[in-house]
């Protein structure tokens, strides 16, 4: 496998399909191993229907797929009105398969996600990152206009 940057014409950005289950499961397991995102395979399986496009919901799971059919990246986008009346878009569960990190796949996926969230009328977009996120990743996001604004604390049960 080459370490070359993957170009827009080499990848398809599309909605999640049920046939993507295994590929997305593997990607999230890799991410959980690195950052302990609280991933639970049983919950992922049970919530499978939430990942598919529904016209009455502002949530989509986007898939980045090589022309060969291999799924290499994924991310969930969602838009919600908050208690202040702002319409906030979220990029969540963003993950790229090992071997494709740093090759531009995540940027292609994020660019498409931002287009969709803007078309939904979002006032702003937030990205949920692991607490111990690599500084390089924060630098990448800051170059595209994203800046830290809140810290979220979580208690697991």
PDB file of C-alpha atoms in Angstrom:
ATOM      1  CA  UNK A   1       0.000   0.000   0.000  1.00  0.00           C
ATOM      2  CA  UNK A   2       1.256   3.452  -0.921  1.00  0.00           C
ATOM      3  CA  UNK A   3       1.461   6.391   1.485  1.00  0.00           C
ATOM      4  CA  UNK A   4       0.321   8.798  -1.232  1.00  0.00           C
ATOM      5  CA  UNK A   5      -2.436  11.293  -0.579  1.00  0.00           C
ATOM      6  CA  UNK A   6      -5.756   9.954  -1.801  1.00  0.00           C
ATOM      7  CA  UNK A   7      -7.406  12.266  -4.304  1.00  0.00           C
ATOM      8  CA  UNK A   8     -11.061  13.215  -4.493  1.00  0.00           C
ATOM      9  CA  UNK A   9     -11.534  11.227  -7.698  1.00  0.00           C
ATOM     10  CA  UNK A  10     -10.192   8.059  -6.012  1.00  0.00           C
ATOM     11  CA  UNK A  11     -12.808   7.956  -3.279  1.00  0.00           C
ATOM     12  CA  UNK A  12     -16.577   7.834  -2.948  1.00  0.00           C
ATOM     13  CA  UNK A  13     -18.307   9.618  -0.064  1.00  0.00           C
ATOM     14  CA  UNK A  14     -21.723   8.068   0.527  1.00  0.00           C
ATOM     15  CA  UNK A  15     -24.325   7.173   3.130  1.00  0.00           C
ATOM     16  CA  UNK A  16     -23.899   4.133   5.375  1.00  0.00           C
ATOM     17  CA  UNK A  17     -25.440   0.846   4.220  1.00  0.00           C
ATOM     18  CA  UNK A  18     -26.103  -2.197   6.388  1.00  0.00           C
ATOM     19  CA  UNK A  19     -23.396  -4.007   4.407  1.00  0.00           C
ATOM     20  CA  UNK A  20     -20.872  -1.554   5.956  1.00  0.00           C
ATOM     21  CA  UNK A  21     -21.412  -2.989   9.433  1.00  0.00           C
ATOM     22  CA  UNK A  22     -18.263  -5.154   9.589  1.00  0.00           C
ATOM     23  CA  UNK A  23     -15.955  -2.525   8.077  1.00  0.00           C
ATOM     24  CA  UNK A  24     -17.184   0.203  10.447  1.00  0.00           C
ATOM     25  CA  UNK A  25     -16.946  -2.195  13.385  1.00  0.00           C
ATOM     26  CA  UNK A  26     -13.255  -2.820  12.630  1.00  0.00           C
ATOM     27  CA  UNK A  27     -12.528   0.907  12.265  1.00  0.00           C
ATOM     28  CA  UNK A  28     -14.188   1.728  15.597  1.00  0.00           C
ATOM     29  CA  UNK A  29     -12.404  -1.122  17.379  1.00  0.00           C
ATOM     30  CA  UNK A  30      -9.074   0.345  16.180  1.00  0.00           C
ATOM     31  CA  UNK A  31     -10.112   3.802  17.434  1.00  0.00           C
ATOM     32  CA  UNK A  32     -11.260   2.433  20.789  1.00  0.00           C
ATOM     33  CA  UNK A  33      -7.952   0.623  21.260  1.00  0.00           C
ATOM     34  CA  UNK A  34      -6.096   3.912  20.755  1.00  0.00           C
ATOM     35  CA  UNK A  35      -8.355   6.307  22.687  1.00  0.00           C
ATOM     36  CA  UNK A  36     -10.860   4.324  24.820  1.00  0.00           C
ATOM     37  CA  UNK A  37     -13.924   6.016  23.321  1.00  0.00           C
ATOM     38  CA  UNK A  38     -16.253   3.745  25.298  1.00  0.00           C
ATOM     39  CA  UNK A  39     -17.072   1.615  22.279  1.00  0.00           C
ATOM     40  CA  UNK A  40     -19.360  -1.346  22.969  1.00  0.00           C
ATOM     41  CA  UNK A  41     -19.901  -3.772  20.105  1.00  0.00           C
ATOM     42  CA  UNK A  42     -23.325  -4.902  21.354  1.00  0.00           C
ATOM     43  CA  UNK A  43     -24.593  -1.316  21.534  1.00  0.00           C
ATOM     44  CA  UNK A  44     -23.156  -0.608  18.065  1.00  0.00           C
ATOM     45  CA  UNK A  45     -25.034  -3.616  16.671  1.00  0.00           C
ATOM     46  CA  UNK A  46     -28.304  -2.675  18.422  1.00  0.00           C
ATOM     47  CA  UNK A  47     -28.153   0.915  17.147  1.00  0.00           C
ATOM     48  CA  UNK A  48     -27.434  -0.073  13.551  1.00  0.00           C
ATOM     49  CA  UNK A  49     -30.689   1.450  12.301  1.00  0.00           C
ATOM     50  CA  UNK A  50     -29.668   4.866  13.628  1.00  0.00           C
ATOM     51  CA  UNK A  51     -26.791   4.963  11.153  1.00  0.00           C
ATOM     52  CA  UNK A  52     -28.974   4.770   8.090  1.00  0.00           C
ATOM     53  CA  UNK A  53     -30.430   7.853   6.415  1.00  0.00           C
ATOM     54  CA  UNK A  54     -33.891   8.782   7.605  1.00  0.00           C
ATOM     55  CA  UNK A  55     -35.619  11.736   5.926  1.00  0.00           C
ATOM     56  CA  UNK A  56     -37.191  12.992   9.181  1.00  0.00           C
ATOM     57  CA  UNK A  57     -33.896  12.998  11.137  1.00  0.00           C
ATOM     58  CA  UNK A  58     -30.896  15.224  10.800  1.00  0.00           C
ATOM     59  CA  UNK A  59     -28.350  12.431  11.211  1.00  0.00           C
ATOM     60  CA  UNK A  60     -26.287  10.566   8.636  1.00  0.00           C
ATOM     61  CA  UNK A  61     -23.364   8.187   8.864  1.00  0.00           C
ATOM     62  CA  UNK A  62     -20.984   9.021   6.049  1.00  0.00           C
ATOM     63  CA  UNK A  63     -18.659   6.425   4.569  1.00  0.00           C
ATOM     64  CA  UNK A  64     -15.449   7.023   2.610  1.00  0.00           C
ATOM     65  CA  UNK A  65     -14.931   4.147   0.222  1.00  0.00           C
ATOM     66  CA  UNK A  66     -12.149   3.554  -2.272  1.00  0.00           C
ATOM     67  CA  UNK A  67     -13.221   2.927  -5.869  1.00  0.00           C
ATOM     68  CA  UNK A  68     -12.285  -0.720  -5.187  1.00  0.00           C
ATOM     69  CA  UNK A  69     -15.123  -0.911  -2.631  1.00  0.00           C
ATOM     70  CA  UNK A  70     -12.951  -0.885   0.505  1.00  0.00           C
ATOM     71  CA  UNK A  71     -14.365   1.233   3.363  1.00  0.00           C
ATOM     72  CA  UNK A  72     -11.509   3.309   4.803  1.00  0.00           C
ATOM     73  CA  UNK A  73     -13.166   6.025   6.894  1.00  0.00           C
ATOM     74  CA  UNK A  74     -16.437   6.935   8.552  1.00  0.00           C
ATOM     75  CA  UNK A  75     -18.104   9.667  10.533  1.00  0.00           C
ATOM     76  CA  UNK A  76     -21.519  10.496  11.932  1.00  0.00           C
ATOM     77  CA  UNK A  77     -22.997  13.921  11.304  1.00  0.00           C
ATOM     78  CA  UNK A  78     -25.956  15.248  13.221  1.00  0.00           C
ATOM     79  CA  UNK A  79     -27.683  18.600  13.663  1.00  0.00           C
ATOM     80  CA  UNK A  80     -29.544  19.650  16.808  1.00  0.00           C
ATOM     81  CA  UNK A  81     -31.076  22.830  18.124  1.00  0.00           C
ATOM     82  CA  UNK A  82     -29.563  23.572  21.534  1.00  0.00           C
ATOM     83  CA  UNK A  83     -31.204  25.273  24.532  1.00  0.00           C
ATOM     84  CA  UNK A  84     -29.989  28.684  23.307  1.00  0.00           C
ATOM     85  CA  UNK A  85     -31.825  28.199  20.013  1.00  0.00           C
ATOM     86  CA  UNK A  86     -28.645  27.654  18.002  1.00  0.00           C
ATOM     87  CA  UNK A  87     -28.647  24.977  15.324  1.00  0.00           C
ATOM     88  CA  UNK A  88     -25.393  23.071  15.942  1.00  0.00           C
ATOM     89  CA  UNK A  89     -23.908  20.475  13.615  1.00  0.00           C
ATOM     90  CA  UNK A  90     -21.755  17.704  15.058  1.00  0.00           C
ATOM     91  CA  UNK A  91     -19.042  15.509  13.575  1.00  0.00           C
ATOM     92  CA  UNK A  92     -18.942  12.438  15.787  1.00  0.00           C
ATOM     93  CA  UNK A  93     -17.339   8.974  15.775  1.00  0.00           C
ATOM     94  CA  UNK A  94     -14.887  10.170  13.139  1.00  0.00           C
ATOM     95  CA  UNK A  95     -12.393   7.432  12.354  1.00  0.00           C
ATOM     96  CA  UNK A  96     -10.050   6.377   9.571  1.00  0.00           C
ATOM     97  CA  UNK A  97      -8.630   2.901   9.043  1.00  0.00           C
ATOM     98  CA  UNK A  98      -4.966   2.352   9.878  1.00  0.00           C
ATOM     99  CA  UNK A  99      -2.872   2.765   6.779  1.00  0.00           C
ATOM    100  CA  UNK A 100      -5.076   5.597   5.524  1.00  0.00           C
ATOM    101  CA  UNK A 101      -4.496   8.067   8.358  1.00  0.00           C
ATOM    102  CA  UNK A 102      -2.643  11.153   7.112  1.00  0.00           C
ATOM    103  CA  UNK A 103      -3.502  10.476   3.476  1.00  0.00           C
ATOM    104  CA  UNK A 104      -6.289  13.040   3.128  1.00  0.00           C
ATOM    105  CA  UNK A 105      -9.247  10.671   3.471  1.00  0.00           C
ATOM    106  CA  UNK A 106     -10.507  12.272   6.682  1.00  0.00           C
ATOM    107  CA  UNK A 107     -10.316  15.725   5.114  1.00  0.00           C
ATOM    108  CA  UNK A 108     -12.332  14.629   2.083  1.00  0.00           C
ATOM    109  CA  UNK A 109     -14.945  13.109   4.377  1.00  0.00           C
ATOM    110  CA  UNK A 110     -15.012  16.187   6.638  1.00  0.00           C
ATOM    111  CA  UNK A 111     -15.335  18.573   3.680  1.00  0.00           C
ATOM    112  CA  UNK A 112     -18.415  16.676   2.491  1.00  0.00           C
ATOM    113  CA  UNK A 113     -19.841  16.577   6.023  1.00  0.00           C
ATOM    114  CA  UNK A 114     -19.410  20.340   6.390  1.00  0.00           C
ATOM    115  CA  UNK A 115     -21.199  20.916   3.064  1.00  0.00           C
ATOM    116  CA  UNK A 116     -24.135  18.806   4.249  1.00  0.00           C
ATOM    117  CA  UNK A 117     -24.338  20.482   7.671  1.00  0.00           C
ATOM    118  CA  UNK A 118     -24.240  23.932   6.051  1.00  0.00           C
ATOM    119  CA  UNK A 119     -27.034  22.883   3.674  1.00  0.00           C
ATOM    120  CA  UNK A 120     -29.088  21.893   6.744  1.00  0.00           C
ATOM    121  CA  UNK A 121     -28.737  25.467   8.039  1.00  0.00           C
ATOM    122  CA  UNK A 122     -26.347  24.868  10.943  1.00  0.00           C
ATOM    123  CA  UNK A 123     -25.042  27.992  12.721  1.00  0.00           C
ATOM    124  CA  UNK A 124     -21.809  26.226  13.671  1.00  0.00           C
ATOM    125  CA  UNK A 125     -20.203  22.790  13.661  1.00  0.00           C
ATOM    126  CA  UNK A 126     -18.567  20.990  16.568  1.00  0.00           C
ATOM    127  CA  UNK A 127     -16.215  18.020  16.566  1.00  0.00           C
ATOM    128  CA  UNK A 128     -16.091  15.636  19.502  1.00  0.00           C
ATOM    129  CA  UNK A 129     -12.517  14.451  20.058  1.00  0.00           C
ATOM    130  CA  UNK A 130     -10.927  12.126  22.578  1.00  0.00           C
ATOM    131  CA  UNK A 131      -9.618  14.003  25.632  1.00  0.00           C
ATOM    132  CA  UNK A 132      -6.006  13.010  24.964  1.00  0.00           C
ATOM    133  CA  UNK A 133      -6.135  13.941  21.284  1.00  0.00           C
ATOM    134  CA  UNK A 134      -2.784  14.299  19.558  1.00  0.00           C
ATOM    135  CA  UNK A 135      -1.674  17.939  19.169  1.00  0.00           C
ATOM    136  CA  UNK A 136      -1.079  17.294  15.452  1.00  0.00           C
ATOM    137  CA  UNK A 137      -4.768  16.512  15.028  1.00  0.00           C
ATOM    138  CA  UNK A 138      -5.752  19.718  16.831  1.00  0.00           C
ATOM    139  CA  UNK A 139      -3.432  21.643  14.491  1.00  0.00           C
ATOM    140  CA  UNK A 140      -5.062  20.032  11.447  1.00  0.00           C
ATOM    141  CA  UNK A 141      -8.520  21.074  12.640  1.00  0.00           C
ATOM    142  CA  UNK A 142      -7.425  24.595  13.574  1.00  0.00           C
ATOM    143  CA  UNK A 143      -6.167  25.115  10.010  1.00  0.00           C
ATOM    144  CA  UNK A 144      -9.708  24.446   8.780  1.00  0.00           C
ATOM    145  CA  UNK A 145     -11.277  26.936  11.201  1.00  0.00           C
ATOM    146  CA  UNK A 146     -12.091  24.714  14.189  1.00  0.00           C
ATOM    147  CA  UNK A 147     -10.990  25.841  17.658  1.00  0.00           C
ATOM    148  CA  UNK A 148     -11.510  24.383  21.157  1.00  0.00           C
ATOM    149  CA  UNK A 149     -14.472  26.001  22.927  1.00  0.00           C
ATOM    150  CA  UNK A 150     -15.705  23.546  25.569  1.00  0.00           C
ATOM    151  CA  UNK A 151     -14.539  20.625  27.673  1.00  0.00           C
ATOM    152  CA  UNK A 152     -17.019  17.812  28.218  1.00  0.00           C
ATOM    153  CA  UNK A 153     -16.849  15.558  31.265  1.00  0.00           C
ATOM    154  CA  UNK A 154     -18.395  12.103  31.264  1.00  0.00           C
ATOM    155  CA  UNK A 155     -19.270   9.574  33.941  1.00  0.00           C
ATOM    156  CA  UNK A 156     -19.742   6.028  32.688  1.00  0.00           C
ATOM    157  CA  UNK A 157     -22.079   3.508  34.284  1.00  0.00           C
TER     158      UNK A 157
END
